[in-house]
Amino acid sequence: MATSSPRLLVIGGTSFVGRALIELALERGYRVTMFNRGITNPGLFPDVDARVGDRDGGLAALGDDTWDFVVDTCGYVPRVVRQSAELLQGRVGWYSLVSSLAVYADFSERGANEDAPLAPAPDPATEDVAAHYGPLKAECERVVADLHPGASTMTRCSIIVGPNDPTNRFVYWIARAAEGGVMLAPGDPTQTVQFVDVRDLAVWLLDSAADGVAGAFNLAGPHEPLTMQAFLRMCADVTGSDVRFDWRDDEFLLAQGLVPYFMPPMWVPMDGPMVGLAECDSSRAVAAGLRFRSSADTIRDTYDWWEAEAIDEPLAWPRSEEERVLRA
């Protein structure tokens, strides 16, 4: 790590990834500039240099300043990412893009590493992120690599979890286990689950930039394989619940119209076109310094945040759907 106080530019909001990144950077004494639309948690970091604008055609607030590192937390459309990547040529020492495992072309095999083929570029006129998320992300990576050759890091994340997660995908399992009763347990108990704690992601983003770790890296933890059965048991133990798990196999769940990875969250059938999402290879990032905290700590901290905030949002998978499947 640099001994002086590096200047960091964070492109993106302050709800989750950006928030964890800025918190860590301030702890480390970085001089932080954040660029976003000023909509989410606008008063969260009152002492941080806040530049308000829109990354699509509204970058004027960045002026002609320079930074040691930039972390782009919200690059989804290549045309838009190109605007910031071009503007910052010669003005940042390192460009880090938060990407996704969705960039890979095929998930039918387990153990995909960074050398696996990427999704082909979509039609240049296509900017429908919901329909073409992975291919667009892959093209965003290509844009950054072309404009910042040898001075950029592409961080391909599995599901990002932890405190302040706005998606409720991960906390669904914890909060549901805490309720007790009979709970649907999806698929094969030995199937693995993967995720990365947002705080571990923040450490990686700062360290990899400061150390000049170039290239693409998978971030899919934990260090040791974690089965769905062990994960659910941790959720019960951390919350002190006496929940009882009712396991339903993949074939049954698919017959009920459930959607792998989304309904319920993180469920991946043992066989099929998405099996690789449950077992990607992060050894390259680990060799470069990545460290994952324990799954139990992530579960505990996420649950403590959920309870402390008394969040009243609906969980990522409706209870009515769970009950429907359990009755089937």
PDB file of N, CA, C and O in Angstrom, residues 69-140:
ATOM      1  N   PHE A  69      -6.479   6.594  -8.098  1.00  0.00           N
ATOM      2  CA  PHE A  69      -7.295   5.438  -8.460  1.00  0.00           C
ATOM      3  C   PHE A  69      -8.733   5.881  -8.701  1.00  0.00           C
ATOM      4  O   PHE A  69      -9.222   6.813  -8.055  1.00  0.00           O
ATOM      5  N   VAL A  70      -9.406   5.187  -9.603  1.00  0.00           N
ATOM      6  CA  VAL A  70     -10.851   5.331  -9.739  1.00  0.00           C
ATOM      7  C   VAL A  70     -11.466   3.942  -9.635  1.00  0.00           C
ATOM      8  O   VAL A  70     -10.934   2.971 -10.186  1.00  0.00           O
ATOM      9  N   VAL A  71     -12.550   3.843  -8.889  1.00  0.00           N
ATOM     10  CA  VAL A  71     -13.331   2.608  -8.826  1.00  0.00           C
ATOM     11  C   VAL A  71     -14.708   2.913  -9.385  1.00  0.00           C
ATOM     12  O   VAL A  71     -15.430   3.765  -8.862  1.00  0.00           O
ATOM     13  N   ASP A  72     -15.031   2.218 -10.454  1.00  0.00           N
ATOM     14  CA  ASP A  72     -16.313   2.386 -11.137  1.00  0.00           C
ATOM     15  C   ASP A  72     -17.243   1.286 -10.641  1.00  0.00           C
ATOM     16  O   ASP A  72     -17.110   0.131 -11.027  1.00  0.00           O
ATOM     17  N   THR A  73     -18.194   1.661  -9.793  1.00  0.00           N
ATOM     18  CA  THR A  73     -19.076   0.661  -9.173  1.00  0.00           C
ATOM     19  C   THR A  73     -20.348   0.415  -9.960  1.00  0.00           C
ATOM     20  O   THR A  73     -21.099  -0.502  -9.622  1.00  0.00           O
ATOM     21  N   CYS A  74     -20.612   1.216 -10.981  1.00  0.00           N
ATOM     22  CA  CYS A  74     -21.930   1.135 -11.622  1.00  0.00           C
ATOM     23  C   CYS A  74     -21.835   1.217 -13.138  1.00  0.00           C
ATOM     24  O   CYS A  74     -22.641   1.908 -13.777  1.00  0.00           O
ATOM     25  N   GLY A  75     -20.858   0.531 -13.713  1.00  0.00           N
ATOM     26  CA  GLY A  75     -20.729   0.533 -15.163  1.00  0.00           C
ATOM     27  C   GLY A  75     -21.497  -0.618 -15.778  1.00  0.00           C
ATOM     28  O   GLY A  75     -21.137  -1.781 -15.616  1.00  0.00           O
ATOM     29  N   TYR A  76     -22.563  -0.311 -16.492  1.00  0.00           N
ATOM     30  CA  TYR A  76     -23.425  -1.343 -17.064  1.00  0.00           C
ATOM     31  C   TYR A  76     -23.536  -1.264 -18.588  1.00  0.00           C
ATOM     32  O   TYR A  76     -23.793  -2.271 -19.235  1.00  0.00           O
ATOM     33  N   VAL A  77     -23.380  -0.062 -19.136  1.00  0.00           N
ATOM     34  CA  VAL A  77     -23.567   0.156 -20.569  1.00  0.00           C
ATOM     35  C   VAL A  77     -22.231   0.609 -21.167  1.00  0.00           C
ATOM     36  O   VAL A  77     -21.659   1.611 -20.713  1.00  0.00           O
ATOM     37  N   PRO A  78     -21.701  -0.104 -22.166  1.00  0.00           N
ATOM     38  CA  PRO A  78     -20.386   0.241 -22.718  1.00  0.00           C
ATOM     39  C   PRO A  78     -20.264   1.681 -23.182  1.00  0.00           C
ATOM     40  O   PRO A  78     -19.235   2.333 -22.936  1.00  0.00           O
ATOM     41  N   ARG A  79     -21.271   2.197 -23.849  1.00  0.00           N
ATOM     42  CA  ARG A  79     -21.215   3.579 -24.336  1.00  0.00           C
ATOM     43  C   ARG A  79     -21.018   4.556 -23.187  1.00  0.00           C
ATOM     44  O   ARG A  79     -20.258   5.532 -23.299  1.00  0.00           O
ATOM     45  N   VAL A  80     -21.669   4.284 -22.065  1.00  0.00           N
ATOM     46  CA  VAL A  80     -21.584   5.173 -20.912  1.00  0.00           C
ATOM     47  C   VAL A  80     -20.243   5.001 -20.200  1.00  0.00           C
ATOM     48  O   VAL A  80     -19.609   5.985 -19.792  1.00  0.00           O
ATOM     49  N   VAL A  81     -19.797   3.765 -20.048  1.00  0.00           N
ATOM     50  CA  VAL A  81     -18.506   3.522 -19.410  1.00  0.00           C
ATOM     51  C   VAL A  81     -17.382   4.168 -20.222  1.00  0.00           C
ATOM     52  O   VAL A  81     -16.419   4.706 -19.661  1.00  0.00           O
ATOM     53  N   ARG A  82     -17.510   4.135 -21.535  1.00  0.00           N
ATOM     54  CA  ARG A  82     -16.482   4.736 -22.376  1.00  0.00           C
ATOM     55  C   ARG A  82     -16.302   6.222 -22.060  1.00  0.00           C
ATOM     56  O   ARG A  82     -15.179   6.755 -22.120  1.00  0.00           O
ATOM     57  N   GLN A  83     -17.395   6.909 -21.704  1.00  0.00           N
ATOM     58  CA  GLN A  83     -17.296   8.342 -21.429  1.00  0.00           C
ATOM     59  C   GLN A  83     -16.347   8.618 -20.265  1.00  0.00           C
ATOM     60  O   GLN A  83     -15.475   9.494 -20.353  1.00  0.00           O
ATOM     61  N   SER A  84     -16.510   7.895 -19.170  1.00  0.00           N
ATOM     62  CA  SER A  84     -15.631   8.122 -18.019  1.00  0.00           C
ATOM     63  C   SER A  84     -14.240   7.562 -18.271  1.00  0.00           C
ATOM     64  O   SER A  84     -13.235   8.175 -17.883  1.00  0.00           O
ATOM     65  N   ALA A  85     -14.144   6.402 -18.923  1.00  0.00           N
ATOM     66  CA  ALA A  85     -12.834   5.803 -19.176  1.00  0.00           C
ATOM     67  C   ALA A  85     -11.993   6.686 -20.094  1.00  0.00           C
ATOM     68  O   ALA A  85     -10.771   6.813 -19.910  1.00  0.00           O
ATOM     69  N   GLU A  86     -12.616   7.311 -21.078  1.00  0.00           N
ATOM     70  CA  GLU A  86     -11.887   8.216 -21.974  1.00  0.00           C
ATOM     71  C   GLU A  86     -11.517   9.520 -21.256  1.00  0.00           C
ATOM     72  O   GLU A  86     -10.392  10.014 -21.382  1.00  0.00           O
ATOM     73  N   LEU A  87     -12.466  10.068 -20.515  1.00  0.00           N
ATOM     74  CA  LEU A  87     -12.219  11.332 -19.815  1.00  0.00           C
ATOM     75  C   LEU A  87     -11.047  11.206 -18.844  1.00  0.00           C
ATOM     76  O   LEU A  87     -10.269  12.145 -18.663  1.00  0.00           O
ATOM     77  N   LEU A  88     -10.910  10.047 -18.220  1.00  0.00           N
ATOM     78  CA  LEU A  88      -9.911   9.861 -17.177  1.00  0.00           C
ATOM     79  C   LEU A  88      -8.590   9.318 -17.698  1.00  0.00           C
ATOM     80  O   LEU A  88      -7.688   9.042 -16.903  1.00  0.00           O
ATOM     81  N   GLN A  89      -8.456   9.155 -19.004  1.00  0.00           N
ATOM     82  CA  GLN A  89      -7.162   8.753 -19.552  1.00  0.00           C
ATOM     83  C   GLN A  89      -6.103   9.807 -19.205  1.00  0.00           C
ATOM     84  O   GLN A  89      -6.302  10.999 -19.439  1.00  0.00           O
ATOM     85  N   GLY A  90      -5.007   9.347 -18.615  1.00  0.00           N
ATOM     86  CA  GLY A  90      -3.953  10.268 -18.219  1.00  0.00           C
ATOM     87  C   GLY A  90      -4.249  11.041 -16.958  1.00  0.00           C
ATOM     88  O   GLY A  90      -3.413  11.842 -16.514  1.00  0.00           O
ATOM     89  N   ARG A  91      -5.424  10.806 -16.363  1.00  0.00           N
ATOM     90  CA  ARG A  91      -5.799  11.554 -15.155  1.00  0.00           C
ATOM     91  C   ARG A  91      -5.993  10.657 -13.949  1.00  0.00           C
ATOM     92  O   ARG A  91      -6.209  11.143 -12.838  1.00  0.00           O
ATOM     93  N   VAL A  92      -5.931   9.347 -14.146  1.00  0.00           N
ATOM     94  CA  VAL A  92      -5.965   8.399 -13.032  1.00  0.00           C
ATOM     95  C   VAL A  92      -4.833   7.397 -13.233  1.00  0.00           C
ATOM     96  O   VAL A  92      -4.494   7.033 -14.362  1.00  0.00           O
ATOM     97  N   GLY A  93      -4.282   6.956 -12.116  1.00  0.00           N
ATOM     98  CA  GLY A  93      -3.225   5.971 -12.217  1.00  0.00           C
ATOM     99  C   GLY A  93      -3.732   4.568 -12.424  1.00  0.00           C
ATOM    100  O   GLY A  93      -3.027   3.727 -12.987  1.00  0.00           O
ATOM    101  N   TRP A  94      -4.970   4.313 -11.981  1.00  0.00           N
ATOM    102  CA  TRP A  94      -5.527   2.958 -12.064  1.00  0.00           C
ATOM    103  C   TRP A  94      -7.039   3.033 -12.187  1.00  0.00           C
ATOM    104  O   TRP A  94      -7.680   3.836 -11.511  1.00  0.00           O
ATOM    105  N   TYR A  95      -7.597   2.187 -13.043  1.00  0.00           N
ATOM    106  CA  TYR A  95      -9.047   2.145 -13.245  1.00  0.00           C
ATOM    107  C   TYR A  95      -9.546   0.757 -12.839  1.00  0.00           C
ATOM    108  O   TYR A  95      -9.152  -0.247 -13.428  1.00  0.00           O
ATOM    109  N   SER A  96     -10.420   0.717 -11.829  1.00  0.00           N
ATOM    110  CA  SER A  96     -11.014  -0.536 -11.368  1.00  0.00           C
ATOM    111  C   SER A  96     -12.496  -0.550 -11.702  1.00  0.00           C
ATOM    112  O   SER A  96     -13.220   0.396 -11.360  1.00  0.00           O
ATOM    113  N   LEU A  97     -12.918  -1.615 -12.347  1.00  0.00           N
ATOM    114  CA  LEU A  97     -14.322  -1.763 -12.715  1.00  0.00           C
ATOM    115  C   LEU A  97     -14.930  -2.911 -11.930  1.00  0.00           C
ATOM    116  O   LEU A  97     -14.411  -4.036 -11.947  1.00  0.00           O
ATOM    117  N   VAL A  98     -16.027  -2.639 -11.238  1.00  0.00           N
ATOM    118  CA  VAL A  98     -16.772  -3.703 -10.568  1.00  0.00           C
ATOM    119  C   VAL A  98     -17.621  -4.402 -11.621  1.00  0.00           C
ATOM    120  O   VAL A  98     -18.555  -3.820 -12.170  1.00  0.00           O
ATOM    121  N   SER A  99     -17.273  -5.646 -11.902  1.00  0.00           N
ATOM    122  CA  SER A  99     -17.959  -6.409 -12.932  1.00  0.00           C
ATOM    123  C   SER A  99     -18.710  -7.579 -12.291  1.00  0.00           C
ATOM    124  O   SER A  99     -19.056  -7.523 -11.106  1.00  0.00           O
ATOM    125  N   SER A 100     -18.945  -8.615 -13.057  1.00  0.00           N
ATOM    126  CA  SER A 100     -19.821  -9.696 -12.597  1.00  0.00           C
ATOM    127  C   SER A 100     -19.412 -11.015 -13.230  1.00  0.00           C
ATOM    128  O   SER A 100     -18.867 -11.057 -14.346  1.00  0.00           O
ATOM    129  N   LEU A 101     -19.696 -12.104 -12.531  1.00  0.00           N
ATOM    130  CA  LEU A 101     -19.502 -13.424 -13.120  1.00  0.00           C
ATOM    131  C   LEU A 101     -20.392 -13.631 -14.338  1.00  0.00           C
ATOM    132  O   LEU A 101     -20.137 -14.522 -15.154  1.00  0.00           O
ATOM    133  N   ALA A 102     -21.413 -12.802 -14.482  1.00  0.00           N
ATOM    134  CA  ALA A 102     -22.334 -12.943 -15.607  1.00  0.00           C
ATOM    135  C   ALA A 102     -21.661 -12.680 -16.946  1.00  0.00           C
ATOM    136  O   ALA A 102     -22.260 -12.937 -17.987  1.00  0.00           O
ATOM    137  N   VAL A 103     -20.411 -12.213 -16.935  1.00  0.00           N
ATOM    138  CA  VAL A 103     -19.729 -11.942 -18.203  1.00  0.00           C
ATOM    139  C   VAL A 103     -19.397 -13.219 -18.977  1.00  0.00           C
ATOM    140  O   VAL A 103     -19.140 -13.167 -20.184  1.00  0.00           O
ATOM    141  N   TYR A 104     -19.414 -14.382 -18.306  1.00  0.00           N
ATOM    142  CA  TYR A 104     -19.017 -15.613 -18.983  1.00  0.00           C
ATOM    143  C   TYR A 104     -20.115 -16.113 -19.920  1.00  0.00           C
ATOM    144  O   TYR A 104     -21.309 -15.951 -19.655  1.00  0.00           O
ATOM    145  N   ALA A 105     -19.672 -16.741 -20.980  1.00  0.00           N
ATOM    146  CA  ALA A 105     -20.606 -17.187 -22.017  1.00  0.00           C
ATOM    147  C   ALA A 105     -21.365 -18.437 -21.619  1.00  0.00           C
ATOM    148  O   ALA A 105     -22.468 -18.678 -22.115  1.00  0.00           O
ATOM    149  N   ASP A 106     -20.795 -19.247 -20.713  1.00  0.00           N
ATOM    150  CA  ASP A 106     -21.369 -20.568 -20.448  1.00  0.00           C
ATOM    151  C   ASP A 106     -21.175 -20.925 -18.984  1.00  0.00           C
ATOM    152  O   ASP A 106     -20.064 -20.800 -18.448  1.00  0.00           O
ATOM    153  N   PHE A 107     -22.251 -21.349 -18.328  1.00  0.00           N
ATOM    154  CA  PHE A 107     -22.182 -21.769 -16.933  1.00  0.00           C
ATOM    155  C   PHE A 107     -22.561 -23.239 -16.757  1.00  0.00           C
ATOM    156  O   PHE A 107     -22.905 -23.662 -15.663  1.00  0.00           O
ATOM    157  N   SER A 108     -22.484 -23.991 -17.828  1.00  0.00           N
ATOM    158  CA  SER A 108     -22.901 -25.399 -17.750  1.00  0.00           C
ATOM    159  C   SER A 108     -21.840 -26.286 -17.104  1.00  0.00           C
ATOM    160  O   SER A 108     -22.106 -27.447 -16.800  1.00  0.00           O
ATOM    161  N   GLU A 109     -20.616 -25.752 -16.897  1.00  0.00           N
ATOM    162  CA  GLU A 109     -19.540 -26.509 -16.266  1.00  0.00           C
ATOM    163  C   GLU A 109     -19.116 -25.809 -14.980  1.00  0.00           C
ATOM    164  O   GLU A 109     -19.102 -24.581 -14.893  1.00  0.00           O
ATOM    165  N   ARG A 110     -18.732 -26.614 -14.002  1.00  0.00           N
ATOM    166  CA  ARG A 110     -18.237 -26.064 -12.741  1.00  0.00           C
ATOM    167  C   ARG A 110     -16.782 -25.620 -12.884  1.00  0.00           C
ATOM    168  O   ARG A 110     -16.061 -26.092 -13.747  1.00  0.00           O
ATOM    169  N   GLY A 111     -16.380 -24.720 -11.995  1.00  0.00           N
ATOM    170  CA  GLY A 111     -14.971 -24.363 -11.895  1.00  0.00           C
ATOM    171  C   GLY A 111     -14.474 -23.356 -12.900  1.00  0.00           C
ATOM    172  O   GLY A 111     -13.267 -23.297 -13.170  1.00  0.00           O
ATOM    173  N   ALA A 112     -15.334 -22.527 -13.453  1.00  0.00           N
ATOM    174  CA  ALA A 112     -14.897 -21.544 -14.448  1.00  0.00           C
ATOM    175  C   ALA A 112     -13.876 -20.590 -13.834  1.00  0.00           C
ATOM    176  O   ALA A 112     -14.079 -20.047 -12.743  1.00  0.00           O
ATOM    177  N   ASN A 113     -12.770 -20.386 -14.560  1.00  0.00           N
ATOM    178  CA  ASN A 113     -11.812 -19.376 -14.138  1.00  0.00           C
ATOM    179  C   ASN A 113     -11.819 -18.220 -15.138  1.00  0.00           C
ATOM    180  O   ASN A 113     -12.647 -18.181 -16.048  1.00  0.00           O
ATOM    181  N   GLU A 114     -10.891 -17.310 -14.953  1.00  0.00           N
ATOM    182  CA  GLU A 114     -10.922 -16.082 -15.739  1.00  0.00           C
ATOM    183  C   GLU A 114     -10.590 -16.293 -17.217  1.00  0.00           C
ATOM    184  O   GLU A 114     -10.752 -15.369 -18.023  1.00  0.00           O
ATOM    185  N   ASP A 115     -10.107 -17.487 -17.566  1.00  0.00           N
ATOM    186  CA  ASP A 115      -9.787 -17.767 -18.964  1.00  0.00           C
ATOM    187  C   ASP A 115     -10.979 -18.311 -19.744  1.00  0.00           C
ATOM    188  O   ASP A 115     -10.878 -18.538 -20.954  1.00  0.00           O
ATOM    189  N   ALA A 116     -12.108 -18.524 -19.069  1.00  0.00           N
ATOM    190  CA  ALA A 116     -13.296 -19.035 -19.751  1.00  0.00           C
ATOM    191  C   ALA A 116     -13.789 -17.998 -20.765  1.00  0.00           C
ATOM    192  O   ALA A 116     -13.616 -16.782 -20.573  1.00  0.00           O
ATOM    193  N   PRO A 117     -14.382 -18.442 -21.864  1.00  0.00           N
ATOM    194  CA  PRO A 117     -14.867 -17.502 -22.886  1.00  0.00           C
ATOM    195  C   PRO A 117     -15.895 -16.529 -22.316  1.00  0.00           C
ATOM    196  O   PRO A 117     -16.746 -16.906 -21.506  1.00  0.00           O
ATOM    197  N   LEU A 118     -15.806 -15.290 -22.769  1.00  0.00           N
ATOM    198  CA  LEU A 118     -16.772 -14.274 -22.360  1.00  0.00           C
ATOM    199  C   LEU A 118     -17.954 -14.257 -23.315  1.00  0.00           C
ATOM    200  O   LEU A 118     -17.871 -14.711 -24.458  1.00  0.00           O
ATOM    201  N   ALA A 119     -19.044 -13.730 -22.816  1.00  0.00           N
ATOM    202  CA  ALA A 119     -20.229 -13.581 -23.662  1.00  0.00           C
ATOM    203  C   ALA A 119     -19.891 -12.687 -24.842  1.00  0.00           C
ATOM    204  O   ALA A 119     -19.181 -11.688 -24.698  1.00  0.00           O
ATOM    205  N   PRO A 120     -20.374 -13.022 -26.019  1.00  0.00           N
ATOM    206  CA  PRO A 120     -20.088 -12.180 -27.186  1.00  0.00           C
ATOM    207  C   PRO A 120     -20.728 -10.809 -27.045  1.00  0.00           C
ATOM    208  O   PRO A 120     -21.735 -10.640 -26.350  1.00  0.00           O
ATOM    209  N   ALA A 121     -20.107  -9.850 -27.705  1.00  0.00           N
ATOM    210  CA  ALA A 121     -20.632  -8.483 -27.642  1.00  0.00           C
ATOM    211  C   ALA A 121     -22.047  -8.438 -28.204  1.00  0.00           C
ATOM    212  O   ALA A 121     -22.327  -9.028 -29.247  1.00  0.00           O
ATOM    213  N   PRO A 122     -22.953  -7.733 -27.530  1.00  0.00           N
ATOM    214  CA  PRO A 122     -24.313  -7.595 -28.061  1.00  0.00           C
ATOM    215  C   PRO A 122     -24.357  -6.600 -29.203  1.00  0.00           C
ATOM    216  O   PRO A 122     -23.359  -5.929 -29.505  1.00  0.00           O
ATOM    217  N   ASP A 123     -25.488  -6.492 -29.815  1.00  0.00           N
ATOM    218  CA  ASP A 123     -25.702  -5.468 -30.835  1.00  0.00           C
ATOM    219  C   ASP A 123     -25.356  -4.107 -30.230  1.00  0.00           C
ATOM    220  O   ASP A 123     -25.817  -3.761 -29.145  1.00  0.00           O
ATOM    221  N   PRO A 124     -24.523  -3.301 -30.894  1.00  0.00           N
ATOM    222  CA  PRO A 124     -24.131  -2.003 -30.333  1.00  0.00           C
ATOM    223  C   PRO A 124     -25.307  -1.106 -29.981  1.00  0.00           C
ATOM    224  O   PRO A 124     -25.179  -0.215 -29.129  1.00  0.00           O
ATOM    225  N   ALA A 125     -26.429  -1.317 -30.631  1.00  0.00           N
ATOM    226  CA  ALA A 125     -27.605  -0.492 -30.339  1.00  0.00           C
ATOM    227  C   ALA A 125     -28.340  -0.957 -29.083  1.00  0.00           C
ATOM    228  O   ALA A 125     -29.250  -0.286 -28.611  1.00  0.00           O
ATOM    229  N   THR A 126     -27.937  -2.114 -28.545  1.00  0.00           N
ATOM    230  CA  THR A 126     -28.641  -2.684 -27.394  1.00  0.00           C
ATOM    231  C   THR A 126     -28.096  -2.114 -26.092  1.00  0.00           C
ATOM    232  O   THR A 126     -26.904  -2.225 -25.816  1.00  0.00           O
ATOM    233  N   GLU A 127     -28.985  -1.517 -25.301  1.00  0.00           N
ATOM    234  CA  GLU A 127     -28.619  -1.020 -23.977  1.00  0.00           C
ATOM    235  C   GLU A 127     -29.622  -1.479 -22.927  1.00  0.00           C
ATOM    236  O   GLU A 127     -29.760  -0.862 -21.868  1.00  0.00           O
ATOM    237  N   ASP A 128     -30.292  -2.581 -23.208  1.00  0.00           N
ATOM    238  CA  ASP A 128     -31.251  -3.148 -22.275  1.00  0.00           C
ATOM    239  C   ASP A 128     -30.490  -4.006 -21.268  1.00  0.00           C
ATOM    240  O   ASP A 128     -30.185  -5.174 -21.512  1.00  0.00           O
ATOM    241  N   VAL A 129     -30.164  -3.410 -20.126  1.00  0.00           N
ATOM    242  CA  VAL A 129     -29.330  -4.082 -19.133  1.00  0.00           C
ATOM    243  C   VAL A 129     -30.038  -5.306 -18.557  1.00  0.00           C
ATOM    244  O   VAL A 129     -29.414  -6.347 -18.331  1.00  0.00           O
ATOM    245  N   ALA A 130     -31.323  -5.215 -18.346  1.00  0.00           N
ATOM    246  CA  ALA A 130     -32.053  -6.353 -17.774  1.00  0.00           C
ATOM    247  C   ALA A 130     -31.999  -7.568 -18.687  1.00  0.00           C
ATOM    248  O   ALA A 130     -31.865  -8.709 -18.226  1.00  0.00           O
ATOM    249  N   ALA A 131     -32.077  -7.344 -19.985  1.00  0.00           N
ATOM    250  CA  ALA A 131     -32.102  -8.458 -20.934  1.00  0.00           C
ATOM    251  C   ALA A 131     -30.713  -8.936 -21.323  1.00  0.00           C
ATOM    252  O   ALA A 131     -30.543 -10.097 -21.712  1.00  0.00           O
ATOM    253  N   HIS A 132     -29.701  -8.063 -21.249  1.00  0.00           N
ATOM    254  CA  HIS A 132     -28.362  -8.408 -21.745  1.00  0.00           C
ATOM    255  C   HIS A 132     -27.286  -8.026 -20.724  1.00  0.00           C
ATOM    256  O   HIS A 132     -26.213  -7.550 -21.089  1.00  0.00           O
ATOM    257  N   TYR A 133     -27.557  -8.276 -19.469  1.00  0.00           N
ATOM    258  CA  TYR A 133     -26.655  -7.830 -18.403  1.00  0.00           C
ATOM    259  C   TYR A 133     -25.230  -8.357 -18.592  1.00  0.00           C
ATOM    260  O   TYR A 133     -24.259  -7.582 -18.593  1.00  0.00           O
ATOM    261  N   GLY A 134     -25.073  -9.682 -18.748  1.00  0.00           N
ATOM    262  CA  GLY A 134     -23.754 -10.269 -18.866  1.00  0.00           C
ATOM    263  C   GLY A 134     -22.974  -9.791 -20.074  1.00  0.00           C
ATOM    264  O   GLY A 134     -21.826  -9.327 -19.949  1.00  0.00           O
ATOM    265  N   PRO A 135     -23.546  -9.878 -21.286  1.00  0.00           N
ATOM    266  CA  PRO A 135     -22.824  -9.395 -22.470  1.00  0.00           C
ATOM    267  C   PRO A 135     -22.452  -7.915 -22.390  1.00  0.00           C
ATOM    268  O   PRO A 135     -21.363  -7.523 -22.826  1.00  0.00           O
ATOM    269  N   LEU A 136     -23.333  -7.084 -21.835  1.00  0.00           N
ATOM    270  CA  LEU A 136     -23.012  -5.670 -21.703  1.00  0.00           C
ATOM    271  C   LEU A 136     -21.870  -5.452 -20.710  1.00  0.00           C
ATOM    272  O   LEU A 136     -20.974  -4.628 -20.949  1.00  0.00           O
ATOM    273  N   LYS A 137     -21.889  -6.193 -19.614  1.00  0.00           N
ATOM    274  CA  LYS A 137     -20.799  -6.097 -18.643  1.00  0.00           C
ATOM    275  C   LYS A 137     -19.472  -6.514 -19.275  1.00  0.00           C
ATOM    276  O   LYS A 137     -18.424  -5.897 -19.037  1.00  0.00           O
ATOM    277  N   ALA A 138     -19.516  -7.591 -20.059  1.00  0.00           N
ATOM    278  CA  ALA A 138     -18.299  -8.050 -20.720  1.00  0.00           C
ATOM    279  C   ALA A 138     -17.750  -6.975 -21.654  1.00  0.00           C
ATOM    280  O   ALA A 138     -16.532  -6.747 -21.724  1.00  0.00           O
ATOM    281  N   GLU A 139     -18.640  -6.287 -22.355  1.00  0.00           N
ATOM    282  CA  GLU A 139     -18.199  -5.233 -23.261  1.00  0.00           C
ATOM    283  C   GLU A 139     -17.672  -4.029 -22.481  1.00  0.00           C
ATOM    284  O   GLU A 139     -16.726  -3.361 -22.926  1.00  0.00           O
ATOM    285  N   CYS A 140     -18.243  -3.740 -21.316  1.00  0.00           N
ATOM    286  CA  CYS A 140     -17.708  -2.670 -20.462  1.00  0.00           C
ATOM    287  C   CYS A 140     -16.270  -2.980 -20.067  1.00  0.00           C
ATOM    288  O   CYS A 140     -15.407  -2.089 -20.045  1.00  0.00           O
TER     289      CYS A 140
END
